[in-house]
PDB file of C-alpha atoms in Angstrom:
ATOM      1  CA  SER A  22      12.115 -20.426  -8.394  1.00 60.00           C
ATOM      2  CA  ARG A  23       8.447 -20.373  -6.661  1.00 63.00           C
ATOM      3  CA  THR A  24       5.225 -20.851  -8.528  1.00 71.00           C
ATOM      4  CA  HIS A  25       1.796 -19.909  -6.988  1.00 68.00           C
ATOM      5  CA  VAL A  26      -1.385 -20.295  -7.364  1.00 77.00           C
ATOM      6  CA  VAL A  27      -3.729 -18.350  -4.959  1.00 79.00           C
ATOM      7  CA  PHE A  28      -7.236 -18.883  -5.499  1.00 85.00           C
ATOM      8  CA  GLY A  29      -9.649 -16.229  -3.357  1.00 87.00           C
ATOM      9  CA  HIS A  30     -11.432 -13.648  -5.670  1.00 91.00           C
ATOM     10  CA  SER A  31     -15.013 -14.424  -6.747  1.00 91.00           C
ATOM     11  CA  GLY A  32     -14.670 -12.718 -10.100  1.00 92.00           C
ATOM     12  CA  HIS A  33     -12.369 -12.122 -13.058  1.00 94.00           C
ATOM     13  CA  VAL A  34      -9.184  -9.948 -11.703  1.00 95.00           C
ATOM     14  CA  LEU A  35      -8.869  -6.610 -13.593  1.00 96.00           C
ATOM     15  CA  ALA A  36      -5.723  -4.897 -12.277  1.00 96.00           C
ATOM     16  CA  LEU A  37      -2.377  -6.148 -10.375  1.00 97.00           C
ATOM     17  CA  ALA A  38       0.130  -3.796  -8.493  1.00 97.00           C
ATOM     18  CA  ALA A  39       3.070  -4.995  -6.950  1.00 97.00           C
ATOM     19  CA  HIS A  40       5.204  -3.808  -3.950  1.00 97.00           C
ATOM     20  CA  ASN A  41       8.378  -5.940  -2.802  1.00 96.00           C
ATOM     21  CA  ASN A  42       6.701  -9.872  -1.792  1.00 94.00           C
ATOM     22  CA  MET A  43       3.262  -8.341  -1.684  1.00 96.00           C
ATOM     23  CA  LEU A  44       0.780  -8.292  -4.711  1.00 96.00           C
ATOM     24  CA  PHE A  45      -2.180  -6.858  -4.463  1.00 97.00           C
ATOM     25  CA  SER A  46      -5.606  -7.638  -7.011  1.00 97.00           C
ATOM     26  CA  ALA A  47      -8.555  -6.126  -8.199  1.00 97.00           C
ATOM     27  CA  SER A  48     -11.519  -7.585  -9.144  1.00 96.00           C
ATOM     28  CA  GLN A  49     -14.918  -8.018 -10.504  1.00 96.00           C
ATOM     29  CA  ASP A  50     -16.925  -9.349  -6.961  1.00 95.00           C
ATOM     30  CA  GLY A  51     -15.400  -5.929  -5.569  1.00 95.00           C
ATOM     31  CA  THR A  52     -12.539  -6.529  -3.526  1.00 95.00           C
ATOM     32  CA  ALA A  53      -9.241  -5.664  -3.944  1.00 97.00           C
ATOM     33  CA  ARG A  54      -7.004  -8.767  -2.413  1.00 96.00           C
ATOM     34  CA  VAL A  55      -3.338  -8.493  -0.931  1.00 97.00           C
ATOM     35  CA  TRP A  56      -0.921 -11.591  -1.480  1.00 95.00           C
ATOM     36  CA  ASP A  57       2.015 -12.402   0.078  1.00 94.00           C
ATOM     37  CA  MET A  58       3.952 -14.284  -2.620  1.00 90.00           C
ATOM     38  CA  TYR A  59       6.610 -15.478  -0.952  1.00 89.00           C
ATOM     39  CA  LEU A  60       4.009 -17.765   1.233  1.00 90.00           C
ATOM     40  CA  GLY A  61       2.026 -17.565  -1.551  1.00 88.00           C
ATOM     41  CA  ARG A  62      -1.575 -17.547   0.435  1.00 92.00           C
ATOM     42  CA  GLU A  63      -4.211 -14.043   0.789  1.00 95.00           C
ATOM     43  CA  VAL A  64      -2.703 -11.693   4.170  1.00 95.00           C
ATOM     44  CA  ARG A  65      -6.055  -9.451   3.567  1.00 96.00           C
ATOM     45  CA  THR A  66      -9.376  -8.537   1.603  1.00 96.00           C
ATOM     46  CA  LEU A  67     -10.021  -4.613   1.197  1.00 95.00           C
ATOM     47  CA  GLY A  68     -13.841  -4.734   0.554  1.00 80.00           C
ATOM     48  CA  ALA A  69     -16.445  -3.104   0.822  1.00 82.00           C
ATOM     49  CA  HIS A  70     -16.266  -1.111  -2.322  1.00 93.00           C
ATOM     50  CA  PRO A  71     -19.412   0.347  -4.557  1.00 92.00           C
ATOM     51  CA  GLY A  72     -18.662  -2.031  -7.789  1.00 95.00           C
ATOM     52  CA  TYR A  73     -15.844  -3.681  -9.603  1.00 96.00           C
ATOM     53  CA  VAL A  74     -12.518  -2.577  -8.413  1.00 97.00           C
ATOM     54  CA  ARG A  75     -11.146  -1.859 -12.132  1.00 97.00           C
ATOM     55  CA  ALA A  76      -7.942  -0.085 -11.094  1.00 97.00           C
ATOM     56  CA  VAL A  77      -5.311  -0.974  -8.109  1.00 98.00           C
ATOM     57  CA  LEU A  78      -1.873   1.064  -7.404  1.00 98.00           C
ATOM     58  CA  TRP A  79       1.153   1.255  -5.218  1.00 98.00           C
ATOM     59  CA  HIS A  80       2.362   4.731  -3.989  1.00 97.00           C
ATOM     60  CA  ASP A  81       5.098   5.710  -1.820  1.00 96.00           C
ATOM     61  CA  GLY A  82       3.702   3.509   1.018  1.00 97.00           C
ATOM     62  CA  CYS A  83      -0.247   3.622  -0.197  1.00 98.00           C
ATOM     63  CA  VAL A  84      -2.604   1.522  -1.417  1.00 98.00           C
ATOM     64  CA  TYR A  85      -4.986   3.231  -4.212  1.00 98.00           C
ATOM     65  CA  THR A  86      -7.878   1.149  -5.222  1.00 98.00           C
ATOM     66  CA  ALA A  87     -10.479   1.957  -6.739  1.00 97.00           C
ATOM     67  CA  SER A  88     -14.002   1.211  -8.088  1.00 96.00           C
ATOM     68  CA  GLN A  89     -16.592   3.664  -9.748  1.00 94.00           C
ATOM     69  CA  ASN A  90     -16.162   7.326  -9.169  1.00 93.00           C
ATOM     70  CA  VAL A  91     -14.645   5.996  -5.672  1.00 95.00           C
ATOM     71  CA  ILE A  92     -10.281   5.853  -4.692  1.00 96.00           C
ATOM     72  CA  ARG A  93     -10.320   4.754  -1.485  1.00 97.00           C
ATOM     73  CA  VAL A  94      -6.332   5.308   0.164  1.00 97.00           C
ATOM     74  CA  TYR A  95      -5.674   2.286   2.297  1.00 97.00           C
ATOM     75  CA  ASP A  96      -1.933   2.564   4.773  1.00 97.00           C
ATOM     76  CA  GLY A  97       0.490   0.191   3.195  1.00 96.00           C
ATOM     77  CA  ARG A  98       1.724  -1.406   6.435  1.00 95.00           C
ATOM     78  CA  ALA A  99      -1.868  -1.122   8.765  1.00 96.00           C
ATOM     79  CA  LEU A 100      -3.874  -1.688   5.132  1.00 96.00           C
ATOM     80  CA  LYS A 101      -6.673  -0.082   6.780  1.00 96.00           C
ATOM     81  CA  CYS A 102      -8.812   2.728   4.450  1.00 96.00           C
ATOM     82  CA  VAL A 103      -6.956   5.783   5.859  1.00 96.00           C
ATOM     83  CA  ARG A 104      -9.785   8.201   3.483  1.00 95.00           C
ATOM     84  CA  THR A 105     -11.411   8.587   0.328  1.00 95.00           C
ATOM     85  CA  MET A 106     -11.391  10.496  -2.661  1.00 95.00           C
ATOM     86  CA  GLU A 107     -14.686  10.751  -5.201  1.00 92.00           C
ATOM     87  CA  THR A 108     -15.167  12.602  -8.252  1.00 84.00           C
ATOM     88  CA  LYS A 109     -18.407  14.557  -7.961  1.00 80.00           C
ATOM     89  CA  SER A 110     -19.603  13.277 -10.924  1.00 80.00           C
ATOM     90  CA  ALA A 111     -20.927   9.047 -10.381  1.00 70.00           C
ATOM     91  CA  HIS A 112     -20.099   8.610 -14.483  1.00 76.00           C
ATOM     92  CA  ALA A 113     -16.530   8.965 -13.893  1.00 84.00           C
ATOM     93  CA  GLU A 114     -16.220   5.756 -13.329  1.00 91.00           C
ATOM     94  CA  VAL A 115     -11.686   5.173 -13.065  1.00 94.00           C
ATOM     95  CA  TYR A 116     -10.546   2.414 -14.971  1.00 94.00           C
ATOM     96  CA  HIS A 117      -6.432   2.654 -14.312  1.00 94.00           C
ATOM     97  CA  MET A 118      -4.430   5.223 -12.384  1.00 95.00           C
ATOM     98  CA  VAL A 119      -0.349   6.491 -12.182  1.00 94.00           C
ATOM     99  CA  ALA A 120       1.168   8.361  -9.667  1.00 93.00           C
ATOM    100  CA  GLN A 121       4.260  10.150  -9.554  1.00 89.00           C
ATOM    101  CA  GLY A 122       5.394  12.376  -6.443  1.00 90.00           C
ATOM    102  CA  THR A 123       2.033  13.938  -4.795  1.00 92.00           C
ATOM    103  CA  SER A 124       0.249  13.782  -8.183  1.00 91.00           C
ATOM    104  CA  LEU A 125      -2.128  10.611  -8.907  1.00 94.00           C
ATOM    105  CA  PHE A 126      -3.483  10.705 -12.469  1.00 92.00           C
ATOM    106  CA  ALA A 127      -6.629   9.167 -12.612  1.00 93.00           C
ATOM    107  CA  ALA A 128      -8.227   7.085 -16.304  1.00 90.00           C
ATOM    108  CA  THR A 129     -12.188   8.221 -16.788  1.00 87.00           C
ATOM    109  CA  ASN A 130     -14.676   7.445 -19.144  1.00 84.00           C
ATOM    110  CA  ASN A 131     -13.769  10.454 -21.424  1.00 83.00           C
ATOM    111  CA  THR A 132     -11.422  12.328 -19.142  1.00 86.00           C
ATOM    112  CA  VAL A 133      -7.709  12.006 -17.308  1.00 89.00           C
ATOM    113  CA  ARG A 134      -8.026  13.124 -13.317  1.00 91.00           C
ATOM    114  CA  LEU A 135      -5.300  15.285 -11.499  1.00 91.00           C
ATOM    115  CA  TRP A 136      -5.178  14.766  -7.544  1.00 94.00           C
ATOM    116  CA  ASP A 137      -3.639  16.080  -5.757  1.00 94.00           C
ATOM    117  CA  LEU A 138      -2.814  13.558  -2.946  1.00 95.00           C
ATOM    118  CA  ASN A 139      -1.821  15.908  -0.282  1.00 94.00           C
ATOM    119  CA  ALA A 140      -4.988  17.839  -0.535  1.00 93.00           C
ATOM    120  CA  ASP A 141      -7.494  14.884  -1.311  1.00 91.00           C
ATOM    121  CA  ARG A 142      -9.089  16.757  -4.160  1.00 92.00           C
ATOM    122  CA  CYS A 143      -9.241  16.889  -8.104  1.00 92.00           C
ATOM    123  CA  ALA A 144      -7.167  19.291  -9.550  1.00 91.00           C
ATOM    124  CA  HIS A 145      -7.149  19.148 -12.438  1.00 90.00           C
ATOM    125  CA  THR A 146      -9.690  17.383 -15.206  1.00 89.00           C
ATOM    126  CA  TYR A 147      -8.117  16.914 -18.631  1.00 86.00           C
ATOM    127  CA  THR A 148     -10.601  16.340 -21.318  1.00 84.00           C
ATOM    128  CA  GLY A 149     -10.594  15.915 -25.217  1.00 80.00           C
ATOM    129  CA  HIS A 150     -11.206  12.354 -25.218  1.00 80.00           C
ATOM    130  CA  LYS A 151     -14.574  10.579 -27.368  1.00 78.00           C
ATOM    131  CA  GLY A 152     -14.008   7.380 -25.807  1.00 80.00           C
ATOM    132  CA  THR A 153     -13.320   5.797 -21.874  1.00 84.00           C
ATOM    133  CA  VAL A 154      -9.948   5.671 -21.073  1.00 85.00           C
ATOM    134  CA  PHE A 155      -8.501   2.889 -20.620  1.00 85.00           C
ATOM    135  CA  ALA A 156      -4.664   2.674 -19.505  1.00 85.00           C
ATOM    136  CA  LEU A 157      -2.460   6.015 -18.484  1.00 87.00           C
ATOM    137  CA  ALA A 158       2.210   6.050 -18.596  1.00 84.00           C
ATOM    138  CA  LEU A 159       3.944   8.790 -16.827  1.00 81.00           C
ATOM    139  CA  ALA A 160       6.916   9.910 -18.562  1.00 74.00           C
ATOM    140  CA  ARG A 161       9.065  12.841 -17.912  1.00 65.00           C
ATOM    141  CA  CYS A 162      10.996  14.553 -21.043  1.00 60.00           C
ATOM    142  CA  ARG A 163      12.480  17.057 -19.478  1.00 58.00           C
ATOM    143  CA  PRO A 164      13.652  17.580 -15.602  1.00 56.00           C
ATOM    144  CA  SER A 165      11.647  20.622 -16.228  1.00 54.00           C
ATOM    145  CA  ASP A 166       8.731  19.026 -17.611  1.00 55.00           C
ATOM    146  CA  GLY A 167       6.948  17.980 -14.498  1.00 54.00           C
ATOM    147  CA  ALA A 168       5.161  14.870 -14.820  1.00 56.00           C
ATOM    148  CA  ALA A 169       3.614  14.082 -18.372  1.00 55.00           C
ATOM    149  CA  ALA A 170       0.431  11.586 -18.889  1.00 59.00           C
ATOM    150  CA  ALA A 171      -1.060   9.794 -21.982  1.00 60.00           C
ATOM    151  CA  GLY A 172      -3.881   7.590 -22.166  1.00 65.00           C
ATOM    152  CA  GLY A 173      -5.325   5.696 -25.331  1.00 66.00           C
ATOM    153  CA  ASP A 174      -9.600   5.631 -25.521  1.00 64.00           C
ATOM    154  CA  SER A 175     -11.346   2.984 -27.185  1.00 65.00           C
ATOM    155  CA  SER A 176     -12.692   5.386 -30.302  1.00 65.00           C
ATOM    156  CA  SER A 177     -10.061   4.229 -32.233  1.00 61.00           C
ATOM    157  CA  PRO A 178      -7.376   2.404 -31.860  1.00 57.00           C
ATOM    158  CA  SER A 179      -4.369   4.754 -32.130  1.00 51.00           C
ATOM    159  CA  SER A 180      -5.755   7.209 -30.172  1.00 57.00           C
ATOM    160  CA  LEU A 181      -3.132   8.674 -27.884  1.00 57.00           C
ATOM    161  CA  SER A 182      -3.068  12.191 -26.369  1.00 62.00           C
ATOM    162  CA  SER A 183      -0.499  13.587 -23.925  1.00 62.00           C
ATOM    163  CA  PHE A 184      -0.696  16.606 -21.288  1.00 61.00           C
ATOM    164  CA  ALA A 185       1.280  18.271 -18.816  1.00 60.00           C
ATOM    165  CA  GLU A 186       0.489  19.106 -15.247  1.00 58.00           C
ATOM    166  CA  PRO A 187      -1.302  22.653 -15.481  1.00 57.00           C
ATOM    167  CA  GLU A 188       1.686  23.830 -13.483  1.00 58.00           C
ATOM    168  CA  GLN A 189       4.410  22.923 -15.738  1.00 56.00           C
ATOM    169  CA  ARG A 190       2.016  23.720 -18.963  1.00 54.00           C
ATOM    170  CA  GLN A 191       1.557  27.203 -17.510  1.00 59.00           C
ATOM    171  CA  GLN A 192       5.614  27.508 -17.019  1.00 59.00           C
ATOM    172  CA  ARG A 193       6.486  26.410 -21.102  1.00 57.00           C
ATOM    173  CA  GLN A 194       3.109  28.751 -22.435  1.00 59.00           C
ATOM    174  CA  GLN A 195       5.248  32.049 -20.739  1.00 65.00           C
ATOM    175  CA  GLN A 196       8.774  30.837 -21.438  1.00 63.00           C
ATOM    176  CA  GLN A 197       7.638  30.764 -25.250  1.00 63.00           C
ATOM    177  CA  GLN A 198       6.585  33.518 -25.027  1.00 70.00           C
ATOM    178  CA  GLN A 199       9.082  35.909 -23.259  1.00 73.00           C
ATOM    179  CA  GLN A 200      11.371  34.661 -26.361  1.00 69.00           C
TER     180      GLN A 200
END
């Protein structure tokens, strides 16, 4: 068994993600870092973020980082930023991200945004949370459901909501009307 303690961030670590032997960390110091956990050392610093990096995600060969209202997408091999996605609202700070297929869900202040990764655009914004959404999880109840996400917010300790992607919700409503 190997244990490594690695140092590098000058601020608190706010999020972690992993893929194989690579660990990705997001920090208050405005950077995300890539660590080789087998070797126990830093591989690269992903800098130039506008503020705290609050979220990091590995998905489909890419590393996603979120700082303020900007999501940066890095090629997972070259570890170079290949594109950015930005919300229109500068106040939509991203706190957590989850992804499935070509959809990325981003938890923001009091909304959850669904990003279409093929088009690099926000396809839908889910509203209704009274406080900041800090966490998301994906679940698939039935194969026909598509992805669903649940987010907790800061308005109460037990506040949860769930929702499906717009296409799946519309299909379910049409099926119910036909019955």
